[in-house]
Amino acid sequence: MPEKIVAVKGMNDIAPPQSAHWEWLEDKLRALLQRYGYRNLRTPIVEHTALFVRGLGEVTDIVEKEMYSFEDRLNGEQLTLRPENTAGVVRAVLEHALLHDGPKRLYYMGPMFRHERPQRGRYRQFHQFGVEALGFVGPDVDAELIVLACDLWAELGLTGITLEINSLGQPAERLAHRAALVAYLQAHADQLDEDAKRRLHSNPLRILDSKNPALQALVNAAPRLLEHLGPQSLEHFERLRALLDANDIAYRINPRLVRGLDYYNLSVFEFVTTQLGAQGTVCAGGRYDDLFAQIGAKAAPAVGWALGMERILELLKEQGRLPELPQPDAYAVLPDAAALAQAMPVLRTLRQHGVRVHMHAASADGLGSMKSQFRKADASGARFALIFGADELQQGMVALKPLRGPRADDASAPAAQVLRALADASAWATELSRA
Ligand code: ATP
Ligand code: MG
């Protein structure tokens, strides 16, 4: 036997019944975003490698070691499976001049790829849902995006998610801070770990979000970026805070929150939970007014965030907030294959009326006995069995047998629906068997 082929490490199949939870979450996200006036943008999963190198910055974790990059064997192009989607959104917006008639509010969802060490909440193919507000200077849309995320947690019934915010100021302010930071870290060089030593000159800001416990005291006492902000940056930050206060949104200022990517400025934020172990950031984002210029176009202000779908679903599970899976309203029992020709059109009509009907279909040993079909009907969770028996068919009727009591969601009355739809199905009378 040939060797078994399995999925690539860190890349997961999403099968039923869990896939229903994904669909539910996706629907919730879409519905909320539409209420906020955001519209969907879909970009390719593969982009030119140069887009991410230029957009994310050469000395970021992603570009240095996490990207799935390859050469297209057919034409030699350097390509990358997208590790995030902000760069792709900006590329698409530029390519199609989507800002020509004013700012845009956009959202996306889909798979992202990063070669990381797979563990709980961290995968090599994972899924993000993200929003981008392009062409607005803020801080009003910065606040809008944060409020939107909070509304989402409420909508999903999630609790225990805290907001951390910070300001990264503007590049010149970061440069001044960087000099002070490097001087400070150099003065304590003996306390730095390997990672920090490596970053000291390439990306010292990232040392601030080091997770190494041995570095915490050093990092906590380091010069703060907030102290190097000029009046304009400070005003942006203060106005954002005032809008969060006006919306009753609690937050913590985390001076060490620097985000992993080079393109951020001014507002940055993360939503974190303590309920997911080490991978506690469920949503993260910030302002990136320099990305358009960095990618090589006329500057345009922008702000966005992305959430990790796997982490949100894990948290929903942890908090018992995943919905019951949808079950069929009815299961069609077919005593004889001869009934199919009459039964199938009825089932179609029912579905056209919004009824969820599951049709019993033959397996290798045929349709099976009535008894085994009823067992399947029951196991399907259906509220009713629809019995297409020979006697009923002869009279142009179908028997409807309740398999279980009314459901909690009977406000939407599957029973009434089934009956009404049956009555609408032309040429078919109905009969309710209460057996
Ligand atoms: P982390 O610090 O956890 O590595 P990050 O800063 O690299 O996160 P972002 O690039 O900001 O993450 O992505 C936004 C969100 O996407 C994260 O907050 C997280 O919820 C999710 N995410 C990022 N990387 C992964 C991954 N490898 N597997 C699953 N979810 C991820
Ligand atoms: Mg990461």
Short mmCIF file of C-alpha atoms and ligand atoms in Angstrom, two decimals:
data_model
loop_
_atom_site.label_atom_id
_atom_site.label_comp_id
_atom_site.label_asym_id
_atom_site.label_seq_id
_atom_site.Cartn_x
_atom_site.Cartn_y
_atom_site.Cartn_z
CA MET A 1 0.00 0.00 0.00
CA PRO A 2 1.31 3.46 -0.81
CA GLU A 3 2.13 5.72 2.11
CA LYS A 4 -0.89 7.44 3.59
CA ILE A 5 -1.25 11.08 2.58
CA VAL A 6 -2.38 13.37 5.36
CA ALA A 7 -2.95 17.13 5.71
CA VAL A 8 0.08 19.40 5.96
CA LYS A 9 1.22 19.95 9.56
CA GLY A 10 -0.48 22.92 11.18
CA MET A 11 -3.19 23.04 8.49
CA ASN A 12 -6.58 21.75 9.56
CA ASP A 13 -9.66 20.37 7.89
CA ILE A 14 -12.86 21.92 9.18
CA ALA A 15 -15.50 19.20 8.99
CA PRO A 16 -19.10 18.92 10.16
CA PRO A 17 -20.37 19.42 12.78
CA GLN A 18 -17.75 22.11 13.62
CA SER A 19 -18.02 23.69 10.18
CA ALA A 20 -21.56 24.76 11.15
CA HIS A 21 -20.06 26.86 13.93
CA TRP A 22 -17.78 28.53 11.41
CA GLU A 23 -20.74 29.34 9.17
CA TRP A 24 -22.64 30.73 12.14
CA LEU A 25 -19.70 32.96 13.13
CA GLU A 26 -19.20 34.12 9.54
CA ASP A 27 -22.89 35.06 9.30
CA LYS A 28 -22.70 37.02 12.57
CA LEU A 29 -19.63 38.88 11.37
CA ARG A 30 -21.13 39.77 8.00
CA ALA A 31 -24.38 40.95 9.53
CA LEU A 32 -22.66 43.23 12.05
CA LEU A 33 -20.27 44.69 9.48
CA GLN A 34 -23.13 45.51 7.17
CA ARG A 35 -24.81 47.44 9.96
CA TYR A 36 -21.63 49.49 10.29
CA GLY A 37 -21.49 50.13 6.55
CA TYR A 38 -18.44 47.99 5.73
CA ARG A 39 -18.28 46.14 2.43
CA ASN A 40 -16.55 42.96 1.40
CA LEU A 41 -13.26 42.88 -0.53
CA ARG A 42 -11.89 39.54 -1.76
CA THR A 43 -8.28 39.36 -2.85
CA PRO A 44 -6.17 36.42 -4.05
CA ILE A 45 -4.50 34.13 -1.54
CA VAL A 46 -1.22 34.33 -3.47
CA GLU A 47 0.58 37.65 -3.96
CA HIS A 48 4.00 38.73 -5.19
CA THR A 49 6.53 38.23 -2.39
CA ALA A 50 7.69 41.84 -2.82
CA LEU A 51 4.31 43.10 -1.58
CA PHE A 52 4.85 41.62 1.88
CA VAL A 53 8.57 42.42 2.06
CA ARG A 54 7.83 46.05 1.25
CA GLY A 55 4.60 46.29 3.19
CA LEU A 56 5.39 44.43 6.39
CA GLY A 57 9.07 45.34 6.66
CA GLU A 58 12.15 43.24 6.23
CA VAL A 59 12.96 42.69 9.88
CA THR A 60 9.54 41.48 11.03
CA ASP A 61 8.97 37.93 12.30
CA ILE A 62 6.64 37.25 9.41
CA VAL A 63 9.00 38.26 6.63
CA GLU A 64 12.11 36.91 8.33
CA LYS A 65 10.87 33.43 9.08
CA GLU A 66 7.16 32.76 8.69
CA MET A 67 6.29 33.21 5.02
CA TYR A 68 5.45 30.42 2.61
CA SER A 69 7.32 31.76 -0.39
CA PHE A 70 8.10 29.91 -3.56
CA GLU A 71 9.09 30.37 -7.15
CA ASP A 72 6.42 29.75 -9.75
CA ARG A 73 8.04 26.93 -11.73
CA LEU A 74 6.40 28.03 -14.93
CA ASN A 75 7.49 31.64 -15.09
CA GLY A 76 9.99 32.14 -12.28
CA GLU A 77 7.88 34.68 -10.35
CA GLN A 78 8.52 34.98 -6.62
CA LEU A 79 5.20 34.36 -4.87
CA THR A 80 3.95 34.09 -1.29
CA LEU A 81 0.86 32.61 0.36
CA ARG A 82 -0.57 35.65 2.14
CA PRO A 83 0.49 35.75 5.82
CA GLU A 84 -1.97 38.59 6.47
CA ASN A 85 -4.34 40.58 4.29
CA THR A 86 -3.79 44.28 4.95
CA ALA A 87 -1.02 44.52 2.36
CA GLY A 88 -3.24 42.70 -0.16
CA VAL A 89 -6.17 45.03 0.54
CA VAL A 90 -3.96 48.10 0.03
CA ARG A 91 -2.57 46.61 -3.17
CA ALA A 92 -6.06 45.94 -4.52
CA VAL A 93 -7.34 49.37 -3.50
CA LEU A 94 -4.44 50.98 -5.36
CA GLU A 95 -4.72 48.74 -8.38
CA HIS A 96 -8.39 49.60 -8.85
CA ALA A 97 -8.20 53.18 -7.52
CA LEU A 98 -10.96 52.33 -5.08
CA LEU A 99 -10.39 55.56 -3.15
CA HIS A 100 -10.99 57.75 -6.22
CA ASP A 101 -14.49 58.65 -5.06
CA GLY A 102 -13.71 58.95 -1.38
CA PRO A 103 -12.77 56.85 1.64
CA LYS A 104 -13.80 53.22 1.89
CA ARG A 105 -14.82 50.88 4.70
CA LEU A 106 -13.92 47.29 3.84
CA TYR A 107 -13.84 43.84 5.40
CA TYR A 108 -12.42 40.47 4.40
CA MET A 109 -12.20 36.95 5.70
CA GLY A 110 -10.23 33.91 4.73
CA PRO A 111 -7.17 31.73 5.25
CA MET A 112 -3.72 33.14 6.05
CA PHE A 113 -0.45 31.19 6.12
CA ARG A 114 2.48 31.46 8.50
CA HIS A 115 5.18 28.91 9.14
CA GLU A 116 5.01 28.92 12.93
CA ARG A 117 5.23 26.15 15.52
CA PRO A 118 1.72 24.67 15.62
CA GLN A 119 0.09 24.68 19.06
CA ARG A 120 -3.25 25.57 20.62
CA GLY A 121 -4.44 28.78 18.95
CA ARG A 122 -1.50 28.86 16.54
CA TYR A 123 -1.62 27.16 13.18
CA ARG A 124 0.14 27.34 9.83
CA GLN A 125 -3.07 27.86 7.96
CA PHE A 126 -5.41 29.94 10.08
CA HIS A 127 -8.31 32.25 9.33
CA GLN A 128 -8.67 35.93 9.87
CA PHE A 129 -11.60 38.25 9.69
CA GLY A 130 -10.41 41.81 9.19
CA VAL A 131 -11.71 45.33 8.71
CA GLU A 132 -9.96 48.29 7.10
CA ALA A 133 -11.12 51.91 7.07
CA LEU A 134 -9.20 53.61 4.27
CA GLY A 135 -8.89 57.33 3.63
CA PHE A 136 -10.07 58.52 7.06
CA VAL A 137 -7.61 60.39 9.28
CA GLY A 138 -9.14 59.34 12.59
CA PRO A 139 -9.36 59.19 15.52
CA ASP A 140 -13.13 58.87 14.95
CA VAL A 141 -12.84 55.75 12.76
CA ASP A 142 -10.16 54.37 15.08
CA ALA A 143 -12.80 54.55 17.81
CA GLU A 144 -15.47 53.18 15.45
CA LEU A 145 -13.39 50.09 14.75
CA ILE A 146 -12.79 49.45 18.44
CA VAL A 147 -16.48 49.98 19.29
CA LEU A 148 -17.38 47.62 16.45
CA ALA A 149 -15.16 44.91 17.93
CA CYS A 150 -16.75 45.40 21.37
CA ASP A 151 -20.21 45.12 19.79
CA LEU A 152 -19.08 41.90 18.20
CA TRP A 153 -18.04 40.37 21.55
CA ALA A 154 -21.44 41.37 22.96
CA GLU A 155 -23.25 39.96 19.92
CA LEU A 156 -21.41 36.67 20.30
CA GLY A 157 -22.02 36.58 24.04
CA LEU A 158 -18.31 36.65 24.84
CA THR A 159 -16.99 38.08 28.07
CA GLY A 160 -13.58 38.52 29.64
CA ILE A 161 -11.98 40.20 26.63
CA THR A 162 -9.96 43.24 27.63
CA LEU A 163 -8.78 46.08 25.44
CA GLU A 164 -5.23 47.39 25.49
CA ILE A 165 -4.29 50.51 23.59
CA ASN A 166 -1.16 52.50 22.91
CA SER A 167 0.11 55.10 20.50
CA LEU A 168 3.15 54.54 18.32
CA GLY A 169 3.27 58.19 17.30
CA GLN A 170 4.84 59.15 14.00
CA PRO A 171 8.09 57.87 12.45
CA ALA A 172 10.16 60.89 13.61
CA GLU A 173 8.91 60.44 17.17
CA ARG A 174 9.67 56.74 17.05
CA LEU A 175 13.19 57.56 15.86
CA ALA A 176 13.81 59.81 18.87
CA HIS A 177 12.43 57.15 21.18
CA ARG A 178 14.46 54.49 19.43
CA ALA A 179 17.69 56.33 20.14
CA ALA A 180 16.81 56.62 23.83
CA LEU A 181 15.72 52.96 23.91
CA VAL A 182 18.88 51.65 22.25
CA ALA A 183 21.07 53.69 24.62
CA TYR A 184 19.17 52.31 27.60
CA LEU A 185 19.32 48.71 26.36
CA GLN A 186 23.01 49.02 25.53
CA ALA A 187 23.68 50.22 29.05
CA HIS A 188 22.08 46.96 30.22
CA ALA A 189 23.44 44.75 27.44
CA ASP A 190 24.49 42.04 29.91
CA GLN A 191 20.81 41.42 30.74
CA LEU A 192 19.62 40.95 27.14
CA ASP A 193 18.76 37.55 25.69
CA GLU A 194 19.86 36.36 22.24
CA ASP A 195 16.67 37.54 20.57
CA ALA A 196 16.95 40.99 22.11
CA LYS A 197 20.62 41.30 21.16
CA ARG A 198 19.76 40.45 17.59
CA ARG A 199 16.96 43.03 17.53
CA LEU A 200 18.89 45.76 19.33
CA HIS A 201 19.83 47.44 16.06
CA SER A 202 17.39 45.94 13.58
CA ASN A 203 14.09 46.42 15.48
CA PRO A 204 14.62 47.50 19.12
CA LEU A 205 10.95 48.40 19.58
CA ARG A 206 10.07 44.71 19.34
CA ILE A 207 12.22 44.01 22.41
CA LEU A 208 9.50 45.80 24.36
CA ASP A 209 7.00 43.02 23.67
CA SER A 210 9.44 40.23 24.54
CA LYS A 211 7.72 37.40 26.41
CA ASN A 212 10.93 36.32 28.19
CA PRO A 213 10.23 36.60 31.97
CA ALA A 214 13.89 37.41 32.63
CA LEU A 215 13.53 40.60 30.58
CA GLN A 216 10.35 41.93 32.15
CA ALA A 217 11.88 44.21 34.78
CA LEU A 218 14.33 45.67 32.30
CA VAL A 219 11.66 46.26 29.71
CA ASN A 220 9.20 47.77 32.19
CA ALA A 221 11.72 50.43 33.14
CA ALA A 222 12.65 51.22 29.52
CA PRO A 223 12.05 54.69 28.04
CA ARG A 224 8.43 54.96 26.92
CA LEU A 225 7.33 55.87 23.46
CA LEU A 226 4.37 57.80 24.86
CA GLU A 227 6.83 60.21 26.46
CA HIS A 228 8.34 61.00 23.07
CA LEU A 229 5.10 61.90 21.31
CA GLY A 230 4.59 65.41 19.98
CA PRO A 231 1.42 67.45 20.58
CA GLN A 232 -0.39 66.22 17.45
CA SER A 233 0.14 62.55 18.19
CA LEU A 234 -0.86 63.09 21.79
CA GLU A 235 -4.00 64.87 20.72
CA HIS A 236 -4.95 61.98 18.43
CA PHE A 237 -4.49 59.60 21.33
CA GLU A 238 -6.44 61.78 23.78
CA ARG A 239 -9.33 62.17 21.36
CA LEU A 240 -9.44 58.42 20.82
CA ARG A 241 -9.54 57.88 24.56
CA ALA A 242 -12.33 60.43 24.98
CA LEU A 243 -14.41 58.65 22.32
CA LEU A 244 -13.85 55.29 23.99
CA ASP A 245 -14.93 56.82 27.29
CA ALA A 246 -18.02 58.29 25.64
CA ASN A 247 -18.89 54.78 24.47
CA ASP A 248 -18.29 53.31 27.92
CA ILE A 249 -15.46 51.17 26.66
CA ALA A 250 -12.93 50.14 29.26
CA TYR A 251 -9.28 49.90 28.24
CA ARG A 252 -5.81 49.72 29.65
CA ILE A 253 -2.94 51.77 28.25
CA ASN A 254 -0.11 49.35 27.59
CA PRO A 255 3.07 51.30 26.79
CA ARG A 256 4.71 48.06 25.70
CA LEU A 257 2.13 47.33 23.04
CA VAL A 258 4.10 47.82 19.81
CA ARG A 259 2.58 45.27 17.37
CA GLY A 260 4.69 43.02 15.21
CA LEU A 261 4.57 44.87 11.92
CA ASP A 262 6.44 47.93 10.75
CA TYR A 263 3.54 49.69 9.15
CA TYR A 264 1.71 50.93 12.24
CA ASN A 265 1.61 54.49 13.58
CA LEU A 266 -0.51 56.40 16.12
CA SER A 267 -3.30 54.19 17.52
CA VAL A 268 -2.55 50.51 18.12
CA PHE A 269 -4.70 48.11 20.11
CA GLU A 270 -5.21 44.48 21.06
CA PHE A 271 -8.09 42.55 22.55
CA VAL A 272 -6.79 39.89 24.90
CA THR A 273 -8.18 37.14 27.09
CA THR A 274 -6.62 35.04 29.82
CA GLN A 275 -8.83 32.07 28.90
CA LEU A 276 -6.88 30.73 25.94
CA GLY A 277 -3.49 29.99 27.45
CA ALA A 278 -0.46 31.51 25.80
CA GLN A 279 -2.29 32.57 22.62
CA GLY A 280 -4.46 35.19 24.31
CA THR A 281 -4.70 37.88 21.63
CA VAL A 282 -7.98 37.43 19.80
CA CYS A 283 -8.00 40.65 17.77
CA ALA A 284 -5.35 43.23 16.99
CA GLY A 285 -4.84 46.27 14.85
CA GLY A 286 -4.01 49.90 14.52
CA ARG A 287 -3.46 52.85 12.26
CA TYR A 288 -1.11 52.47 9.30
CA ASP A 289 -0.92 55.82 7.55
CA ASP A 290 2.45 54.99 5.96
CA LEU A 291 1.62 51.71 4.27
CA PHE A 292 0.30 53.23 1.03
CA ALA A 293 3.52 55.20 0.62
CA GLN A 294 5.60 52.19 1.62
CA ILE A 295 3.98 50.08 -1.08
CA GLY A 296 4.80 52.85 -3.53
CA ALA A 297 1.74 55.04 -3.92
CA LYS A 298 0.36 58.37 -2.86
CA ALA A 299 -0.06 58.35 0.91
CA ALA A 300 -3.52 57.66 2.33
CA PRO A 301 -4.51 57.36 5.98
CA ALA A 302 -5.78 53.98 7.08
CA VAL A 303 -6.68 51.93 10.13
CA GLY A 304 -7.78 48.33 10.61
CA TRP A 305 -7.85 45.23 12.73
CA ALA A 306 -7.90 41.48 12.24
CA LEU A 307 -9.24 38.78 14.48
CA GLY A 308 -8.24 35.12 14.59
CA MET A 309 -11.32 33.01 13.80
CA GLU A 310 -9.86 29.87 15.45
CA ARG A 311 -9.19 31.76 18.67
CA ILE A 312 -12.67 33.31 18.72
CA LEU A 313 -14.27 29.91 18.15
CA GLU A 314 -12.11 28.39 20.87
CA LEU A 315 -13.19 31.12 23.25
CA LEU A 316 -16.86 30.65 22.30
CA LYS A 317 -16.46 26.96 23.10
CA GLU A 318 -14.65 27.72 26.35
CA GLN A 319 -17.52 30.01 27.42
CA GLY A 320 -20.29 27.66 26.23
CA ARG A 321 -21.48 30.16 23.64
CA LEU A 322 -21.50 27.99 20.53
CA PRO A 323 -25.04 27.63 19.18
CA GLU A 324 -26.94 24.37 18.92
CA LEU A 325 -26.42 22.89 15.50
CA PRO A 326 -29.35 23.32 13.11
CA GLN A 327 -31.40 20.14 12.81
CA PRO A 328 -33.76 19.07 10.05
CA ASP A 329 -37.45 19.83 10.38
CA ALA A 330 -38.34 16.58 8.72
CA TYR A 331 -36.85 13.30 7.55
CA ALA A 332 -38.47 11.54 4.60
CA VAL A 333 -39.09 7.84 5.15
CA LEU A 334 -39.47 5.83 1.94
CA PRO A 335 -40.81 2.29 2.36
CA ASP A 336 -40.17 1.50 -1.28
CA ALA A 337 -37.94 2.95 -4.02
CA ALA A 338 -41.08 3.20 -6.19
CA ALA A 339 -42.21 6.10 -3.96
CA LEU A 340 -39.22 8.24 -4.96
CA ALA A 341 -40.71 9.62 -8.15
CA GLN A 342 -43.63 11.09 -6.22
CA ALA A 343 -41.77 11.93 -3.04
CA MET A 344 -38.85 13.90 -4.45
CA PRO A 345 -40.93 16.69 -6.02
CA VAL A 346 -42.80 17.08 -2.71
CA LEU A 347 -39.53 17.38 -0.82
CA ARG A 348 -38.36 20.02 -3.29
CA THR A 349 -41.51 22.01 -2.74
CA LEU A 350 -41.03 21.83 1.01
CA ARG A 351 -37.46 23.10 0.69
CA GLN A 352 -38.63 25.92 -1.57
CA HIS A 353 -40.81 26.90 1.38
CA GLY A 354 -37.84 26.98 3.70
CA VAL A 355 -38.37 23.63 5.38
CA ARG A 356 -35.22 21.66 6.16
CA VAL A 357 -35.95 18.18 4.85
CA HIS A 358 -33.55 15.29 4.82
CA MET A 359 -34.29 12.55 2.29
CA HIS A 360 -33.54 8.98 3.17
CA ALA A 361 -31.34 7.54 0.43
CA ALA A 362 -30.20 4.03 -0.38
CA SER A 363 -26.95 2.57 0.89
CA ALA A 364 -25.23 -0.55 -0.44
CA ASP A 365 -28.01 -2.81 0.86
CA GLY A 366 -30.91 -0.72 -0.39
CA LEU A 367 -33.28 1.63 1.43
CA GLY A 368 -33.45 -0.58 4.53
CA SER A 369 -36.48 -1.58 6.61
CA MET A 370 -39.01 0.96 7.90
CA LYS A 371 -37.66 0.29 11.35
CA SER A 372 -34.10 1.17 10.39
CA GLN A 373 -35.32 4.24 8.48
CA PHE A 374 -37.18 5.45 11.56
CA ARG A 375 -34.02 4.94 13.59
CA LYS A 376 -32.15 7.14 11.09
CA ALA A 377 -34.96 9.69 11.12
CA ASP A 378 -34.73 9.86 14.89
CA ALA A 379 -30.94 10.07 14.91
CA SER A 380 -31.07 12.93 12.41
CA GLY A 381 -32.68 15.07 15.13
CA ALA A 382 -35.63 15.82 12.85
CA ARG A 383 -38.84 16.99 14.49
CA PHE A 384 -41.02 14.97 12.11
CA ALA A 385 -40.86 11.90 9.95
CA LEU A 386 -42.62 12.30 6.62
CA ILE A 387 -43.82 8.88 5.62
CA PHE A 388 -44.33 8.22 1.93
CA GLY A 389 -46.10 4.90 2.42
CA ALA A 390 -47.88 3.07 -0.38
CA ASP A 391 -51.35 3.56 1.17
CA GLU A 392 -50.87 7.26 1.69
CA LEU A 393 -49.41 7.73 -1.77
CA GLN A 394 -52.37 6.01 -3.32
CA GLN A 395 -54.66 8.59 -1.71
CA GLY A 396 -52.34 11.43 -2.67
CA MET A 397 -51.32 11.91 0.93
CA VAL A 398 -48.28 11.80 3.12
CA ALA A 399 -48.19 10.93 6.82
CA LEU A 400 -46.50 13.28 9.25
CA LYS A 401 -45.27 11.69 12.48
CA PRO A 402 -43.81 13.77 15.29
CA LEU A 403 -40.51 12.29 16.46
CA ARG A 404 -40.03 14.59 19.43
CA GLY A 405 -41.75 17.35 21.35
CA PRO A 406 -41.81 20.98 20.32
CA ARG A 407 -38.43 22.64 20.20
CA ALA A 408 -37.25 25.73 22.01
CA ASP A 409 -37.15 27.48 18.65
CA ASP A 410 -40.78 26.62 17.88
CA ALA A 411 -41.48 30.33 17.68
CA SER A 412 -40.31 29.83 14.12
CA ALA A 413 -42.65 26.80 14.30
CA PRO A 414 -41.14 24.08 12.17
CA ALA A 415 -44.34 22.07 12.68
CA ALA A 416 -46.58 24.79 11.37
CA GLN A 417 -44.11 25.48 8.59
CA VAL A 418 -44.03 21.89 7.48
CA LEU A 419 -47.79 21.69 7.47
CA ARG A 420 -48.30 24.97 5.68
CA ALA A 421 -45.71 24.05 3.10
CA LEU A 422 -47.25 20.64 2.64
CA ALA A 423 -50.63 22.20 2.11
CA ASP A 424 -49.08 24.50 -0.48
CA ALA A 425 -47.57 21.60 -2.35
CA SER A 426 -50.07 21.27 -5.14
CA ALA A 427 -51.95 18.00 -5.54
CA TRP A 428 -50.99 16.86 -2.04
CA ALA A 429 -53.37 16.77 0.83
CA THR A 430 -51.95 16.42 4.29
CA GLU A 431 -52.68 14.28 7.21
CA LEU A 432 -51.22 14.59 10.66
CA SER A 433 -50.58 11.28 12.29
CA ARG A 434 -50.19 11.74 16.02
CA ALA A 435 -49.01 8.20 16.64
P1 ATP B 1 0.68 36.59 17.86
O1 ATP B 1 1.35 37.60 18.74
O2 ATP B 1 -0.32 35.72 18.59
O3 ATP B 1 1.64 35.82 17.01
P2 ATP B 1 0.31 38.45 15.73
O4 ATP B 1 0.64 39.75 16.30
O5 ATP B 1 1.33 37.74 14.90
O6 ATP B 1 -0.23 37.44 16.87
P3 ATP B 1 -1.58 39.54 13.85
O7 ATP B 1 -0.67 39.48 12.69
O8 ATP B 1 -1.88 40.84 14.47
O9 ATP B 1 -1.08 38.52 14.97
O10 ATP B 1 -2.94 38.80 13.50
C1 ATP B 1 -4.19 39.15 14.10
C2 ATP B 1 -4.81 37.97 14.80
O11 ATP B 1 -4.75 36.80 14.02
C3 ATP B 1 -4.11 37.57 16.08
O12 ATP B 1 -4.49 38.40 17.14
C4 ATP B 1 -4.57 36.15 16.27
O13 ATP B 1 -5.87 36.14 16.83
C5 ATP B 1 -4.63 35.66 14.86
N1 ATP B 1 -3.41 34.89 14.53
C6 ATP B 1 -2.20 35.36 14.18
N2 ATP B 1 -1.35 34.36 13.91
C7 ATP B 1 -2.05 33.20 14.08
C8 ATP B 1 -1.75 31.81 13.92
N3 ATP B 1 -0.55 31.40 13.52
N4 ATP B 1 -2.72 30.90 14.19
C9 ATP B 1 -3.95 31.31 14.58
N5 ATP B 1 -4.30 32.60 14.74
C10 ATP B 1 -3.37 33.54 14.48
MG MG B 2 2.73 36.19 15.25
#
